[in-house]
Coordinates of C-alpha atoms in Angstrom, one line a residue:
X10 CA 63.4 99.3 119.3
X11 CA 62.2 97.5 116.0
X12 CA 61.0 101.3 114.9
X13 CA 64.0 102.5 115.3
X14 CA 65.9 99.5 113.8
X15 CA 63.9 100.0 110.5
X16 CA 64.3 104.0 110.7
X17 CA 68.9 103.1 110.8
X18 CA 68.1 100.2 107.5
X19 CA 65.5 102.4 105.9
X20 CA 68.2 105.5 105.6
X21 CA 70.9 103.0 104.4
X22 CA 68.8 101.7 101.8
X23 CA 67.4 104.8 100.4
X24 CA 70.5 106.2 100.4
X25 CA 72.5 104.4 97.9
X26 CA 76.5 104.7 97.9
X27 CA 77.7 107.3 95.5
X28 CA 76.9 110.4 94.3
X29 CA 78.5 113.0 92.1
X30 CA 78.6 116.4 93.2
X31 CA 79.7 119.7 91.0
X32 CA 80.8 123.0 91.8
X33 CA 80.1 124.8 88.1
X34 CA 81.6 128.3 87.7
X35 CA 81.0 129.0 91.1
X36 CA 81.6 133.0 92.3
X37 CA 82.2 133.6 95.7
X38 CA 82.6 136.7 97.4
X39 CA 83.3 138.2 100.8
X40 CA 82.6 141.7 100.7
X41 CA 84.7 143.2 97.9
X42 CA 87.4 139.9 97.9
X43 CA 86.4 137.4 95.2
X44 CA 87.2 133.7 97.2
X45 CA 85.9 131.6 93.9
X46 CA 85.9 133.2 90.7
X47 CA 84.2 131.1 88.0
X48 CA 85.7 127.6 89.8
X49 CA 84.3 124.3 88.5
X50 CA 85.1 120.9 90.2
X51 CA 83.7 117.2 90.2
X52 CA 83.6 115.0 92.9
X53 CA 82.7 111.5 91.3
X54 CA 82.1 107.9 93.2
X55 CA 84.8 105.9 93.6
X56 CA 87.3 108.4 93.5
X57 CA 89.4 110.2 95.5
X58 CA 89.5 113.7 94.5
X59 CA 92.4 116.1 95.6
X60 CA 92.1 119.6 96.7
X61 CA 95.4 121.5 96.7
X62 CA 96.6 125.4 96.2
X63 CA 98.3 127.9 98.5
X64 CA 97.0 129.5 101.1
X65 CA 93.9 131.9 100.6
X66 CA 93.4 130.2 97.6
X67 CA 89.5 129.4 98.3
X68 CA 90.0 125.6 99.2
X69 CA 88.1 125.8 102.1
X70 CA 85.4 127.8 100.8
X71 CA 84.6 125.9 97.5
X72 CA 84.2 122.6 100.3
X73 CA 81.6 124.7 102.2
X74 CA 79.9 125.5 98.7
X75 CA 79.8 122.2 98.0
X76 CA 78.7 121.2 101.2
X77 CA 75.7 123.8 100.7
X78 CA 77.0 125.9 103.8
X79 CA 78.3 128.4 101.5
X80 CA 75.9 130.6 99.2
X81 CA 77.4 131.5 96.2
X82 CA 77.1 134.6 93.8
X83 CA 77.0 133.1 91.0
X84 CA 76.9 129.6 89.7
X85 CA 76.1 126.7 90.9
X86 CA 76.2 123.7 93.3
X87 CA 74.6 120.5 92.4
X88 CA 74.0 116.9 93.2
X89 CA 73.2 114.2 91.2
X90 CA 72.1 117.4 89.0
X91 CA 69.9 118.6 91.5
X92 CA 70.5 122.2 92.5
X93 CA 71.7 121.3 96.2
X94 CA 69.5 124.8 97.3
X95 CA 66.8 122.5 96.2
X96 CA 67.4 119.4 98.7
X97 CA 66.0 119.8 102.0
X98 CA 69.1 120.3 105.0
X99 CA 68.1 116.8 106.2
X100 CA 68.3 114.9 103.2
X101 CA 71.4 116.8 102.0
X102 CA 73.1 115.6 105.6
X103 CA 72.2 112.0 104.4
X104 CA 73.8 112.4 101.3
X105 CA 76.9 114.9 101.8
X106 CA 79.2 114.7 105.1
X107 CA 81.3 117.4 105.7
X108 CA 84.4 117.4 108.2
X109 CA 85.6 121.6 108.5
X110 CA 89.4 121.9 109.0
X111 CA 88.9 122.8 113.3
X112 CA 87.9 119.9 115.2
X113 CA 85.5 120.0 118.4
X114 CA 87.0 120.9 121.6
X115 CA 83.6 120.9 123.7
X116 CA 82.0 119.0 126.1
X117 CA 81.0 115.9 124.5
X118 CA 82.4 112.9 125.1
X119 CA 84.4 111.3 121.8
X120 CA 80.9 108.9 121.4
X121 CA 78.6 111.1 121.7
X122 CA 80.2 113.6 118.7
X123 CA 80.2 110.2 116.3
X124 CA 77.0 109.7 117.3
X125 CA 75.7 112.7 115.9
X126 CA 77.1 111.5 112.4
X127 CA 73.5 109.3 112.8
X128 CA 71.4 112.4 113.5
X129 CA 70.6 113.2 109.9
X130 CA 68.9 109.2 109.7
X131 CA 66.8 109.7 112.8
X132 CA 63.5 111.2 113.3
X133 CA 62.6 113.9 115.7
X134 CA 62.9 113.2 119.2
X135 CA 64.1 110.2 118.3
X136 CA 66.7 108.2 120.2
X137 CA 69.9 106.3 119.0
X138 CA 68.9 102.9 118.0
X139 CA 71.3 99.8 118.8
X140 CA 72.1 99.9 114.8
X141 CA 72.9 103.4 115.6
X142 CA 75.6 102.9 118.0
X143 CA 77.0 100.0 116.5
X144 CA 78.0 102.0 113.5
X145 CA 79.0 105.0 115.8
X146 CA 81.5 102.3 117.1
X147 CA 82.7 100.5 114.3
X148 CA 83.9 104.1 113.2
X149 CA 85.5 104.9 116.0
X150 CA 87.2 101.6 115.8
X151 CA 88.1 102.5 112.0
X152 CA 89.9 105.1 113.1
X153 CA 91.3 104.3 116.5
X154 CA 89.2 106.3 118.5
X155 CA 87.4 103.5 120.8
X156 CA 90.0 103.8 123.8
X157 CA 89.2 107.5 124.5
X158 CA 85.1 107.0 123.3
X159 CA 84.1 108.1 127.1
X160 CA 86.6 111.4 127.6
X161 CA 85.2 114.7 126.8
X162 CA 86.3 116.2 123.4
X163 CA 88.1 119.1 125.2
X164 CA 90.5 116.7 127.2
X165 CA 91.6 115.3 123.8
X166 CA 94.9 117.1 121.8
X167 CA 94.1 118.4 118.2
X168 CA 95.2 114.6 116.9
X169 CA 92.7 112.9 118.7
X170 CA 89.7 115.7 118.1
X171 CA 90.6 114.9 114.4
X172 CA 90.1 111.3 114.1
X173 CA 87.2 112.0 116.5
X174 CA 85.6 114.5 113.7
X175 CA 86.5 112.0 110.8
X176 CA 84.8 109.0 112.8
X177 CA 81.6 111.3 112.7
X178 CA 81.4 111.6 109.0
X179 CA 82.3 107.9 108.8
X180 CA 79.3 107.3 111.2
X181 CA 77.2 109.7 109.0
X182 CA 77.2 107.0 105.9
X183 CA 76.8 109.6 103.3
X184 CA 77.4 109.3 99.5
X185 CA 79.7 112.6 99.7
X186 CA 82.7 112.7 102.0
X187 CA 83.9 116.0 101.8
X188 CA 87.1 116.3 104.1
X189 CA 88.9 119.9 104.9
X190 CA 93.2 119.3 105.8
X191 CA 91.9 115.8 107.7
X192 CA 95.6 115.3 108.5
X193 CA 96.5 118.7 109.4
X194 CA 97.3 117.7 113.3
X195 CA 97.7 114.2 112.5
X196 CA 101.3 112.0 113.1
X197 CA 102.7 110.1 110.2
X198 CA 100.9 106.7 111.2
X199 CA 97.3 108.5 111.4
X200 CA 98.4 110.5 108.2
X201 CA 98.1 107.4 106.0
X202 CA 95.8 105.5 107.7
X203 CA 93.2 108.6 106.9
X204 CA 94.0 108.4 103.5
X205 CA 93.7 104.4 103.6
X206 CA 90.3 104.9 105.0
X207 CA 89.7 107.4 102.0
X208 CA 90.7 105.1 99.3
X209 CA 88.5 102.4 101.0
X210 CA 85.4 104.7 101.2
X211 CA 86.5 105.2 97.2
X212 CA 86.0 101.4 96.5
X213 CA 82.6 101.1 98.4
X214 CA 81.0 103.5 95.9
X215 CA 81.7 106.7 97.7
X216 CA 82.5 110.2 96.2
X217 CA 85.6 111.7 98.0
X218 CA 86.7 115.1 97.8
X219 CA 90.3 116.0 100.0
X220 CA 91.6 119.4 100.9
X221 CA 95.8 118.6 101.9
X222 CA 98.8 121.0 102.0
X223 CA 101.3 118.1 101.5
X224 CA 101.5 117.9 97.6
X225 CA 103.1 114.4 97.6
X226 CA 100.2 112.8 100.0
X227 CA 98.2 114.4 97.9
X228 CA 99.6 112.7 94.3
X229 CA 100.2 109.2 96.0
X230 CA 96.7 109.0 97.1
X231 CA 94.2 111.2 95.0
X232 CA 93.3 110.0 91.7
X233 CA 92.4 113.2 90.2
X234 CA 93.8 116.6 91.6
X235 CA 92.5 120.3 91.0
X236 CA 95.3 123.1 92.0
X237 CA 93.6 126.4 92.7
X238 CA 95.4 129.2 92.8
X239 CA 93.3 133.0 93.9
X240 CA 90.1 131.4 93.8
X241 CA 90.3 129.4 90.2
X242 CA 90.9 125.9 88.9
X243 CA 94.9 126.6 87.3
X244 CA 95.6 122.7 86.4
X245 CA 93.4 119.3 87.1
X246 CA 93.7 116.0 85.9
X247 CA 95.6 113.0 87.1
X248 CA 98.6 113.7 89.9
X249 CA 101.5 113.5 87.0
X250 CA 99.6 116.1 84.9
X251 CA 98.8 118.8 87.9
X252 CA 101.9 117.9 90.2
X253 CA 104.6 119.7 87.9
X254 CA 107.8 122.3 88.2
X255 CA 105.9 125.4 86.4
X256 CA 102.8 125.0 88.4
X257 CA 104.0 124.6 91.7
X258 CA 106.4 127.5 90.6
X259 CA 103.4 129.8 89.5
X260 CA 100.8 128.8 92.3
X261 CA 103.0 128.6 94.9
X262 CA 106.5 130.7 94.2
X263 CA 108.7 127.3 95.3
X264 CA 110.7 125.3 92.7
X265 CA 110.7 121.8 93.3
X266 CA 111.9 118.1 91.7
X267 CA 109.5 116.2 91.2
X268 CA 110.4 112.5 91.4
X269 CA 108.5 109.2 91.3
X270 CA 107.4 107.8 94.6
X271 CA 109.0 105.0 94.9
X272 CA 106.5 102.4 96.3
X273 CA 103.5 104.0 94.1
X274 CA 105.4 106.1 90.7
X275 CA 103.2 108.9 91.8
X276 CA 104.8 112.1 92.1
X277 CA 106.7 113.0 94.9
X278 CA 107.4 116.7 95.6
X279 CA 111.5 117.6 97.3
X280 CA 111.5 121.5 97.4
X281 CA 114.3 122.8 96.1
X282 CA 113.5 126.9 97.3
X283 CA 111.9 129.7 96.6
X284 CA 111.0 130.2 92.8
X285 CA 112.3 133.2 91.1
X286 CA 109.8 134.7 88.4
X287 CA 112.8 136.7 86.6
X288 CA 114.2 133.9 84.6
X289 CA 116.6 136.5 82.0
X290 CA 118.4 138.6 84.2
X291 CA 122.0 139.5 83.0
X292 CA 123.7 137.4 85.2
X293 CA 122.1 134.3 84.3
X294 CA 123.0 133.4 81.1
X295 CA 122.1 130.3 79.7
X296 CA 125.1 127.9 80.0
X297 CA 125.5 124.4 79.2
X298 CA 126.4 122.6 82.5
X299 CA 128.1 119.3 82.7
X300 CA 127.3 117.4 85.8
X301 CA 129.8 114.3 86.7
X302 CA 127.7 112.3 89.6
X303 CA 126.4 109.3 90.5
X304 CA 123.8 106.9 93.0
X305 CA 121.5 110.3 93.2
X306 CA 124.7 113.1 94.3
X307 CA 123.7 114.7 91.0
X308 CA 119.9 114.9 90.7
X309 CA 119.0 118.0 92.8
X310 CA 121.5 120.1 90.2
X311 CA 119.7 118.6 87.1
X312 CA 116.6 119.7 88.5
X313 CA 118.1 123.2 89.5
X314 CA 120.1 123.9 87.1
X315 CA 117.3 123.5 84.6
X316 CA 115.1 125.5 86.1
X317 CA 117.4 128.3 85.8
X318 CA 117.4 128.0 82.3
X319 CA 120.5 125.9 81.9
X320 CA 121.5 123.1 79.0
X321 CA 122.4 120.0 81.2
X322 CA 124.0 117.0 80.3
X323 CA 125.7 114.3 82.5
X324 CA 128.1 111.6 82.6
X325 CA 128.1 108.1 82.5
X326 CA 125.6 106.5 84.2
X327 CA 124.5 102.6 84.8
X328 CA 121.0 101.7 84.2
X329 CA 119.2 101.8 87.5
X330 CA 121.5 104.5 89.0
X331 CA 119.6 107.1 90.8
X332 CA 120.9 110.0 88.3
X333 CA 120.6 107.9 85.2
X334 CA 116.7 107.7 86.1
X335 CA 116.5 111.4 86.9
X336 CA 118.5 112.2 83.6
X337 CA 116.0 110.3 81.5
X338 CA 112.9 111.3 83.1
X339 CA 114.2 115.2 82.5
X340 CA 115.7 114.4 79.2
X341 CA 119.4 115.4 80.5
X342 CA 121.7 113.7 78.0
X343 CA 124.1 111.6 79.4
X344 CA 126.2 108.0 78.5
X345 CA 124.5 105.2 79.6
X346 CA 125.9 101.8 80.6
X347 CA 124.9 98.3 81.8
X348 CA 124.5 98.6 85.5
X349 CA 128.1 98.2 88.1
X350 CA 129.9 97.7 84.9
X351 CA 133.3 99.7 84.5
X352 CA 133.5 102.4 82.2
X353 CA 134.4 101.5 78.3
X354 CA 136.7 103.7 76.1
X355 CA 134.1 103.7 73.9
X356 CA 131.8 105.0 77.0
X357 CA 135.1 107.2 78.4
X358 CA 134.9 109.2 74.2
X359 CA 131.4 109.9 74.7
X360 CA 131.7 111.5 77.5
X361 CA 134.8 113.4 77.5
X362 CA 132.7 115.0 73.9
X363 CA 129.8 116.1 76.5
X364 CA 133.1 117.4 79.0
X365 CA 134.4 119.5 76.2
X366 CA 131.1 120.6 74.9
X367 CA 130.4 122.1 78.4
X368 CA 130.4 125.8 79.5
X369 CA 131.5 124.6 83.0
X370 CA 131.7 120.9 84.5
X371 CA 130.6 120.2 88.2
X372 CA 132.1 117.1 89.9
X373 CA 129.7 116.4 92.7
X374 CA 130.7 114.4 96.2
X375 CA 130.4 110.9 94.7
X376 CA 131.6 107.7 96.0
X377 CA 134.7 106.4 93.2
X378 CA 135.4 103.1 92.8
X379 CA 137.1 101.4 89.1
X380 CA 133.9 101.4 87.7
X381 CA 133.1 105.2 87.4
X382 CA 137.0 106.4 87.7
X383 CA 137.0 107.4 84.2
X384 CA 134.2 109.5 84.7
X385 CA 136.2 112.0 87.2
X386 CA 139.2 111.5 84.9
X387 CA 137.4 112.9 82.0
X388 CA 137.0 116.4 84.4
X389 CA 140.6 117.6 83.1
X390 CA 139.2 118.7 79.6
X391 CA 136.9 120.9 80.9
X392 CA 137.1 124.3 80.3
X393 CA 135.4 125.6 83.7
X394 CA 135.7 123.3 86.7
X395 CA 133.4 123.3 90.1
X396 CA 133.5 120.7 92.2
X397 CA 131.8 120.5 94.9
X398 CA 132.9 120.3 98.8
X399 CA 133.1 117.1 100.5
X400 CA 132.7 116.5 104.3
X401 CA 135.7 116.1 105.7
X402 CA 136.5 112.3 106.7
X403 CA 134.0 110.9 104.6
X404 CA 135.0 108.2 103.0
X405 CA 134.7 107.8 98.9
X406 CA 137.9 106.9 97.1
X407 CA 137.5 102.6 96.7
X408 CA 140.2 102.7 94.2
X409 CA 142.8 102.7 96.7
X410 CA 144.4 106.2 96.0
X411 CA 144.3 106.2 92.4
X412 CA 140.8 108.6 92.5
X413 CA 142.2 111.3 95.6
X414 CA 145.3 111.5 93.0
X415 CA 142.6 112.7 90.4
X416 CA 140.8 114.8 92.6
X417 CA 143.6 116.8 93.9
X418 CA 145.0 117.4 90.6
X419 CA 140.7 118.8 89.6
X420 CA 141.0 120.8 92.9
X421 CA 144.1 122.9 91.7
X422 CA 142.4 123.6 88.6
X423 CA 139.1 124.7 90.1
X424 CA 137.0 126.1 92.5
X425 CA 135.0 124.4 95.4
X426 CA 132.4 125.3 96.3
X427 CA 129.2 124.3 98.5
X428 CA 126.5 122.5 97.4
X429 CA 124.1 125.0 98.1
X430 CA 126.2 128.1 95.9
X431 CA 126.8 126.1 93.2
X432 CA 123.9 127.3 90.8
X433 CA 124.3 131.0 92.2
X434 CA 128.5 130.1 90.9
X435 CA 127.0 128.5 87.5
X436 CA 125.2 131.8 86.6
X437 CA 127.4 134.5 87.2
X438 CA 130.2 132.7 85.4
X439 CA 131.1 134.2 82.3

């Protein structure tokens, strides 16, 4: 017992937390389909590196090569500037755990799968120490595991196999965690608690690396990202410099607004649909579009309407308002105004410049109270008019009548249309 005692502390001790591990112009092929071409990556201690691209996009295999369970063709792979061909399989378990996207579904019981996690820090023939199971438990208790520790691994749905497989690394007490779509089958709950238990590996010292398909769990928890796209490195850096419009447009053909979380300010990705790569076709003409919104009905247009190439302003806006923040974030010019305060003629001549400046002016489905009244009022000068259509029964005039008087006059001089048409009706308008 004391041997094996020692043999669990000896491994922690010459195994100190943290390592860096690089991935330096790495080639990788599979027959005559380059995976990596010329892709360099850092994982660093105490921080959480993010993994992110499309599919086939050679996520997956760059973790294997830096695992050292990929060979490469050219480059390298190295650890603490070691070349990792030159580390011994046992030592390079000890230092680098790796959790593959499929989970286990054999015979095992849950235990006995985290217990292997402690393989790499026991001689041969040896058998688990009590400091060995202890840690095997206190992983599966990290990540919620205990209750089905007994039950074989192929009774257990994809979830549970999951936090199984990521209780093994845990258990494994590397200075690498390298981690392939860890939340892939996982609920919401399990979803952040595996990136909690990421961040906290982070802060003891440990070098993370993440592979995820959700962009904005990605950019609220990674501190730096790297966005491959057909095998190479197309943006890295810190979530606000890789998580952007034109790159998730060119890696992954979607357009998106991008928007500060807002519990961390972190990017947080809303798709908005499919990206077009023909941005001067005939029928979309640059226009200058007038959007008259409010308490965030306006902020998907801004967002579309620029990425088809459009000049948008807005109206006025109160400090704080969901569209004021998107407006100034984009740079969308608009009248700003003390927040809940009612509309100034000073304010009311500002704006009515930006109505009469506009190619065509979109009234979107906002609530209307005295405060923003003017801002609808303003609509009759424009030269184009879209407004868009409002459920029916919702409620939105708080000016008792004076605003559905407004609107119906707009409506005769208009044209509603759905939400959804409206930037396909801004750029065929002539």
């Amino acid at each position: 017992m004391t041997a094996r005692t020692t043999s669990a502390t000896t491994a922690t001790v010459n195994s100190p937390r943290g390592a860096s591990l690089e991935a330096r112009d790495a080639v990788l092929r599979y027959g005559d389909t380059c995976i990596l071409s010329g892709t360099t990556v850092r994982v660093q201690p105490r921080v959480v590196t993010g993994i992110v691209g499309p599919n086939g996009s050679g996520k997956s295999t760059l973790l294997r090569a830096l695992a050292g369970l990929a060979s490469l063709d050219a480059g390298s792979v190295s650890l603490d500037g070691v070349p990792i061909g030159q580390i011994t399989p046992k030592i390079r378990a000890r230092r680098i755990a790796y959790m593959p996207q499929a989970s286990s579904d054999h015979a095992f019981t849950a235990l006995e799968l985290v217990l292997m996690g402690r393989y790499p820090h026991m001689g041969m023939f040896q058998m688990e120490s009590r400091s060995d199971i202890q840690i095997a438990e206190d992983a599966m208790q990290q990540t919620g595991t205990s209750d089905f520790a007994s039950r074989r691994m192929h009774e257990l749905s994809g979830g549970e196999r999951q936090r199984v497989s990521l209780a093994r690394v845990l258990a494994q007490q590397a200075d690498v965690l390298l981690l392939d779509e860890p939340t892939a089958s996982l609920d919401l709950q399990h979803q952040l608690l595996t990136m909690m238990m990421a961040r906290q590996q982070a802060d003891t010292g440990v070098a993370v690396a993440v592979v995820l398909h959700d962009l904005s769990l990605a950019a609220r928890h990674c501190d730096v990202i790297y966005l491959l796209d057909k095998g190479r490195v197309v943006a890295e850096g810190a979530p606000w410099d890789v998580v952007t419009q034109p790159n998730l447009r060119s890696a992954f053909s979607v357009d998106a607004a991008i928007e500060p979380d807002a519990l961390t300010g972190r990017p947080s990705v809303s798709l908005l649909g499919i990206g077009s790569t023909d941005e001067t076709t005939s029928d979309r003409l640059p226009k200058r579009v007038h959007i008259i919104g409010g308490a965030g009905s306006g902020r998907d247009l801004m967002h579309r309407l620029q990425l088809a190439g459009h000049t948008v302003t807005s109206c006025v806006l109160g400090e704080g308002d969901a569209d004021h923040e998107t407006a100034t974030r984009l740079g969308i010019q608009h009248v700003a105004s003390a927040p809940f305060s009612v509309i100034t003629l000073e304010q009311d001549a500002a704006h009515r410049k930006l109505v009469r400046e506009a190619d065509v002016v979109i009234v979107c489905e906002m609530a209307v109270g005295p405060g923003n009244l003017r801002n609808i009022e303003a609509a009759v000068e424009a030269k184009r008019l879209v407004l868009i259509e409002r459920q029916s029964g919702a409620e939105w005039d708080y000016t008792g009548g004076s605003a559905e008087t407004v609107y119906s006059g707009l409506s005769s001089a208009g044209e509603t249309v759905r939400r959804d048409a409206v930037v396909d009706t801004v750029n065929t308008l002539y």
